């Protein structure tokens, strides 16, 4: 990869206030991208923004609830107004609410679907007209290993990530002729607040680092060539081989 491979590019990262999204935003900025940062908590966004500005790159914070249509419309509109273009979106914002299906409330099911699936859909829909103006441009959706496997007590979360994977597969073909590359990354356990909540039984030191997911994003948005990469699965080395 060239030094500053993303100079002149603008990236929008959702869920950029902490965890995987923060790592992705920092990695893209280190490669020269100007970065729009979205999540609900302004203080966390500002913290990521300051960390990017500390190494001389430009970032801007846009407090957003990705489950809310008006909020996402404003996010994409304000990002393009601020930076003048949009080259890539990383749909990373997500929540995990866990428990047995038989005691899952409708509100819980709907909230998980609204943030994880509807949120990614809305950001894609609003970004596509702007991405179409750049070639190549990118959508990278962060799904999960639960998009391809099932785990007990994760049915709502798993359903929402299957939705993200299905949408991404269809969209990759829908946008191919426009030069918009759509990728989905399916990570296993990553050392963040969410992983601590989902798998309190796990020693967090065995989990992947958020920077490893950011590396995969960087690979996808900086590569040339004719190969189409629909999906990258990242599983942790410490998981039992049969799990
Ligand atoms: N950690 C793992 O093991 C793992 C594995 C596979 C996939 N993933 C996926 O990776 C993504 C990031 O997870 P993480 O582990 O980094 O979680 P995290 O540390 O909890 O961070 C989640 C980020 O998403 C934001 N977010 C949540 N709800 C939002 C909403 N309604 N609107 C806008 N932003 C919202 C959060 O900010 P606010 O709360 O301030 O809004 C936060 O910045 C998620 O999609 C998750 O499903 C995680």
PDB file of C-alpha atoms and ligand atoms in Angstrom, residues 14-22 24 38-42 44-45 62-68 71-72 91-96 98 111 114-116 119 142-146 157 160-161 185-199 207-208 210 213 234, ligand 1:
ATOM      1  CA  UNK A  14     -20.657   5.097  11.680  1.00  0.00           C
ATOM      2  CA  UNK A  15     -20.161   3.957  15.259  1.00  0.00           C
ATOM      3  CA  UNK A  16     -16.898   5.923  15.231  1.00  0.00           C
ATOM      4  CA  UNK A  17     -16.996   6.955  18.897  1.00  0.00           C
ATOM      5  CA  UNK A  18     -15.451   3.812  20.338  1.00  0.00           C
ATOM      6  CA  UNK A  19     -14.475   0.216  19.657  1.00  0.00           C
ATOM      7  CA  UNK A  20     -14.057  -1.021  16.087  1.00  0.00           C
ATOM      8  CA  UNK A  21     -15.418   2.154  14.464  1.00  0.00           C
ATOM      9  CA  UNK A  22     -12.916   4.351  16.262  1.00  0.00           C
ATOM     10  CA  UNK A  24     -11.399   2.212  11.489  1.00  0.00           C
ATOM     11  CA  UNK A  38     -21.114   9.376  13.320  1.00  0.00           C
ATOM     12  CA  UNK A  39     -22.632   7.905  16.487  1.00  0.00           C
ATOM     13  CA  UNK A  40     -25.070   9.093  19.151  1.00  0.00           C
ATOM     14  CA  UNK A  41     -22.643  10.196  21.887  1.00  0.00           C
ATOM     15  CA  UNK A  42     -21.064  13.565  21.014  1.00  0.00           C
ATOM     16  CA  UNK A  44     -17.018  10.039  22.198  1.00  0.00           C
ATOM     17  CA  UNK A  45     -17.106  11.404  18.649  1.00  0.00           C
ATOM     18  CA  UNK A  62     -21.971  14.351  13.268  1.00  0.00           C
ATOM     19  CA  UNK A  63     -24.079  13.093  16.189  1.00  0.00           C
ATOM     20  CA  UNK A  64     -26.482  10.627  14.560  1.00  0.00           C
ATOM     21  CA  UNK A  65     -28.905   7.844  15.369  1.00  0.00           C
ATOM     22  CA  UNK A  66     -28.558   5.524  12.364  1.00  0.00           C
ATOM     23  CA  UNK A  67     -31.946   3.932  13.054  1.00  0.00           C
ATOM     24  CA  UNK A  68     -33.650   7.272  12.407  1.00  0.00           C
ATOM     25  CA  UNK A  71     -30.951  11.673  11.249  1.00  0.00           C
ATOM     26  CA  UNK A  72     -29.236   9.651   8.489  1.00  0.00           C
ATOM     27  CA  UNK A  91     -21.396   0.916   8.200  1.00  0.00           C
ATOM     28  CA  UNK A  92     -20.090  -0.142  11.568  1.00  0.00           C
ATOM     29  CA  UNK A  93     -22.651   1.231  14.079  1.00  0.00           C
ATOM     30  CA  UNK A  94     -24.350  -1.615  15.866  1.00  0.00           C
ATOM     31  CA  UNK A  95     -25.830  -2.859  19.106  1.00  0.00           C
ATOM     32  CA  UNK A  96     -26.078  -6.281  20.647  1.00  0.00           C
ATOM     33  CA  UNK A  98     -28.733 -10.773  24.009  1.00  0.00           C
ATOM     34  CA  UNK A 111     -34.462  -2.051  18.243  1.00  0.00           C
ATOM     35  CA  UNK A 114     -33.577  -0.949  13.489  1.00  0.00           C
ATOM     36  CA  UNK A 115     -30.002  -0.071  14.436  1.00  0.00           C
ATOM     37  CA  UNK A 116     -28.101  -2.914  12.773  1.00  0.00           C
ATOM     38  CA  UNK A 119     -29.276   1.735   9.921  1.00  0.00           C
ATOM     39  CA  UNK A 142     -19.434  -4.633   9.330  1.00  0.00           C
ATOM     40  CA  UNK A 143     -21.632  -7.676   9.929  1.00  0.00           C
ATOM     41  CA  UNK A 144     -20.416 -10.457  12.238  1.00  0.00           C
ATOM     42  CA  UNK A 145     -19.635 -14.132  12.420  1.00  0.00           C
ATOM     43  CA  UNK A 146     -23.261 -14.406  13.598  1.00  0.00           C
ATOM     44  CA  UNK A 157     -28.570  -9.934  16.879  1.00  0.00           C
ATOM     45  CA  UNK A 160     -29.998  -8.438  12.107  1.00  0.00           C
ATOM     46  CA  UNK A 161     -26.519  -9.417  10.910  1.00  0.00           C
ATOM     47  CA  UNK A 185     -16.672  -8.053   6.904  1.00  0.00           C
ATOM     48  CA  UNK A 186     -17.764 -10.791   9.322  1.00  0.00           C
ATOM     49  CA  UNK A 187     -15.586 -10.679  12.438  1.00  0.00           C
ATOM     50  CA  UNK A 188     -15.625 -13.093  15.337  1.00  0.00           C
ATOM     51  CA  UNK A 189     -14.930 -11.787  18.838  1.00  0.00           C
ATOM     52  CA  UNK A 190     -13.233  -8.384  18.979  1.00  0.00           C
ATOM     53  CA  UNK A 191     -12.047  -6.766  22.201  1.00  0.00           C
ATOM     54  CA  UNK A 192     -14.638  -3.991  22.693  1.00  0.00           C
ATOM     55  CA  UNK A 193     -17.382  -3.059  25.153  1.00  0.00           C
ATOM     56  CA  UNK A 194     -19.867  -5.064  23.080  1.00  0.00           C
ATOM     57  CA  UNK A 195     -17.836  -8.255  23.252  1.00  0.00           C
ATOM     58  CA  UNK A 196     -17.613  -7.929  27.032  1.00  0.00           C
ATOM     59  CA  UNK A 197     -21.411  -7.730  27.085  1.00  0.00           C
ATOM     60  CA  UNK A 198     -22.031 -10.588  24.621  1.00  0.00           C
ATOM     61  CA  UNK A 199     -19.475 -13.053  25.980  1.00  0.00           C
ATOM     62  CA  UNK A 207     -10.154 -11.598  21.354  1.00  0.00           C
ATOM     63  CA  UNK A 208      -9.061  -9.883  18.145  1.00  0.00           C
ATOM     64  CA  UNK A 210     -10.234  -3.561  16.762  1.00  0.00           C
ATOM     65  CA  UNK A 213     -10.730  -5.161  11.642  1.00  0.00           C
ATOM     66  CA  UNK A 234     -12.116 -12.903  10.378  1.00  0.00           C
TER      67      UNK A 234
HETATM   68  N1  LIG B   1     -17.045  -6.665  19.269  1.00  0.00           N
HETATM   69  C1  LIG B   1     -17.253  -7.779  18.597  1.00  0.00           C
HETATM   70  O1  LIG B   1     -16.898  -8.887  19.041  1.00  0.00           O
HETATM   71  C2  LIG B   1     -17.905  -7.727  17.251  1.00  0.00           C
HETATM   72  C3  LIG B   1     -17.819  -8.873  16.444  1.00  0.00           C
HETATM   73  C4  LIG B   1     -18.416  -8.859  15.193  1.00  0.00           C
HETATM   74  C5  LIG B   1     -19.060  -7.725  14.749  1.00  0.00           C
HETATM   75  N2  LIG B   1     -19.146  -6.623  15.545  1.00  0.00           N
HETATM   76  C6  LIG B   1     -19.841  -5.454  15.025  1.00  0.00           C
HETATM   77  O2  LIG B   1     -18.932  -4.392  14.927  1.00  0.00           O
HETATM   78  C7  LIG B   1     -19.622  -3.151  15.071  1.00  0.00           C
HETATM   79  C8  LIG B   1     -18.939  -2.319  16.149  1.00  0.00           C
HETATM   80  O3  LIG B   1     -19.025  -3.020  17.371  1.00  0.00           O
HETATM   81  P1  LIG B   1     -18.112  -2.715  18.640  1.00  0.00           P
HETATM   82  O4  LIG B   1     -17.754  -4.014  19.210  1.00  0.00           O
HETATM   83  O5  LIG B   1     -17.060  -1.739  18.303  1.00  0.00           O
HETATM   84  O6  LIG B   1     -19.229  -2.069  19.599  1.00  0.00           O
HETATM   85  P2  LIG B   1     -19.182  -0.843  20.598  1.00  0.00           P
HETATM   86  O7  LIG B   1     -17.858  -0.724  21.214  1.00  0.00           O
HETATM   87  O8  LIG B   1     -20.383  -0.982  21.450  1.00  0.00           O
HETATM   88  O9  LIG B   1     -19.380   0.417  19.599  1.00  0.00           O
HETATM   89  C9  LIG B   1     -20.565   0.547  18.870  1.00  0.00           C
HETATM   90  C10 LIG B   1     -20.578   1.890  18.176  1.00  0.00           C
HETATM   91  O10 LIG B   1     -21.825   2.016  17.475  1.00  0.00           O
HETATM   92  C11 LIG B   1     -22.476   3.219  17.900  1.00  0.00           C
HETATM   93  N3  LIG B   1     -23.927   3.091  17.855  1.00  0.00           N
HETATM   94  C12 LIG B   1     -24.715   2.232  18.554  1.00  0.00           C
HETATM   95  N4  LIG B   1     -26.005   2.471  18.291  1.00  0.00           N
HETATM   96  C13 LIG B   1     -26.034   3.503  17.398  1.00  0.00           C
HETATM   97  C14 LIG B   1     -27.066   4.206  16.752  1.00  0.00           C
HETATM   98  N5  LIG B   1     -28.359   3.922  16.966  1.00  0.00           N
HETATM   99  N6  LIG B   1     -26.743   5.213  15.908  1.00  0.00           N
HETATM  100  C15 LIG B   1     -25.446   5.534  15.693  1.00  0.00           C
HETATM  101  N7  LIG B   1     -24.418   4.898  16.268  1.00  0.00           N
HETATM  102  C16 LIG B   1     -24.710   3.888  17.113  1.00  0.00           C
HETATM  103  C17 LIG B   1     -21.967   3.435  19.314  1.00  0.00           C
HETATM  104  O11 LIG B   1     -22.064   4.794  19.709  1.00  0.00           O
HETATM  105  P3  LIG B   1     -23.304   5.391  20.543  1.00  0.00           P
HETATM  106  O12 LIG B   1     -23.707   4.377  21.561  1.00  0.00           O
HETATM  107  O13 LIG B   1     -22.738   6.642  21.084  1.00  0.00           O
HETATM  108  O14 LIG B   1     -24.363   5.649  19.505  1.00  0.00           O
HETATM  109  C18 LIG B   1     -20.508   3.045  19.166  1.00  0.00           C
HETATM  110  O15 LIG B   1     -19.760   4.115  18.628  1.00  0.00           O
HETATM  111  C19 LIG B   1     -21.064  -3.512  15.398  1.00  0.00           C
HETATM  112  O16 LIG B   1     -21.857  -3.451  14.226  1.00  0.00           O
HETATM  113  C20 LIG B   1     -20.961  -4.943  15.891  1.00  0.00           C
HETATM  114  O17 LIG B   1     -22.162  -5.653  15.705  1.00  0.00           O
HETATM  115  C21 LIG B   1     -18.570  -6.601  16.783  1.00  0.00           C
END
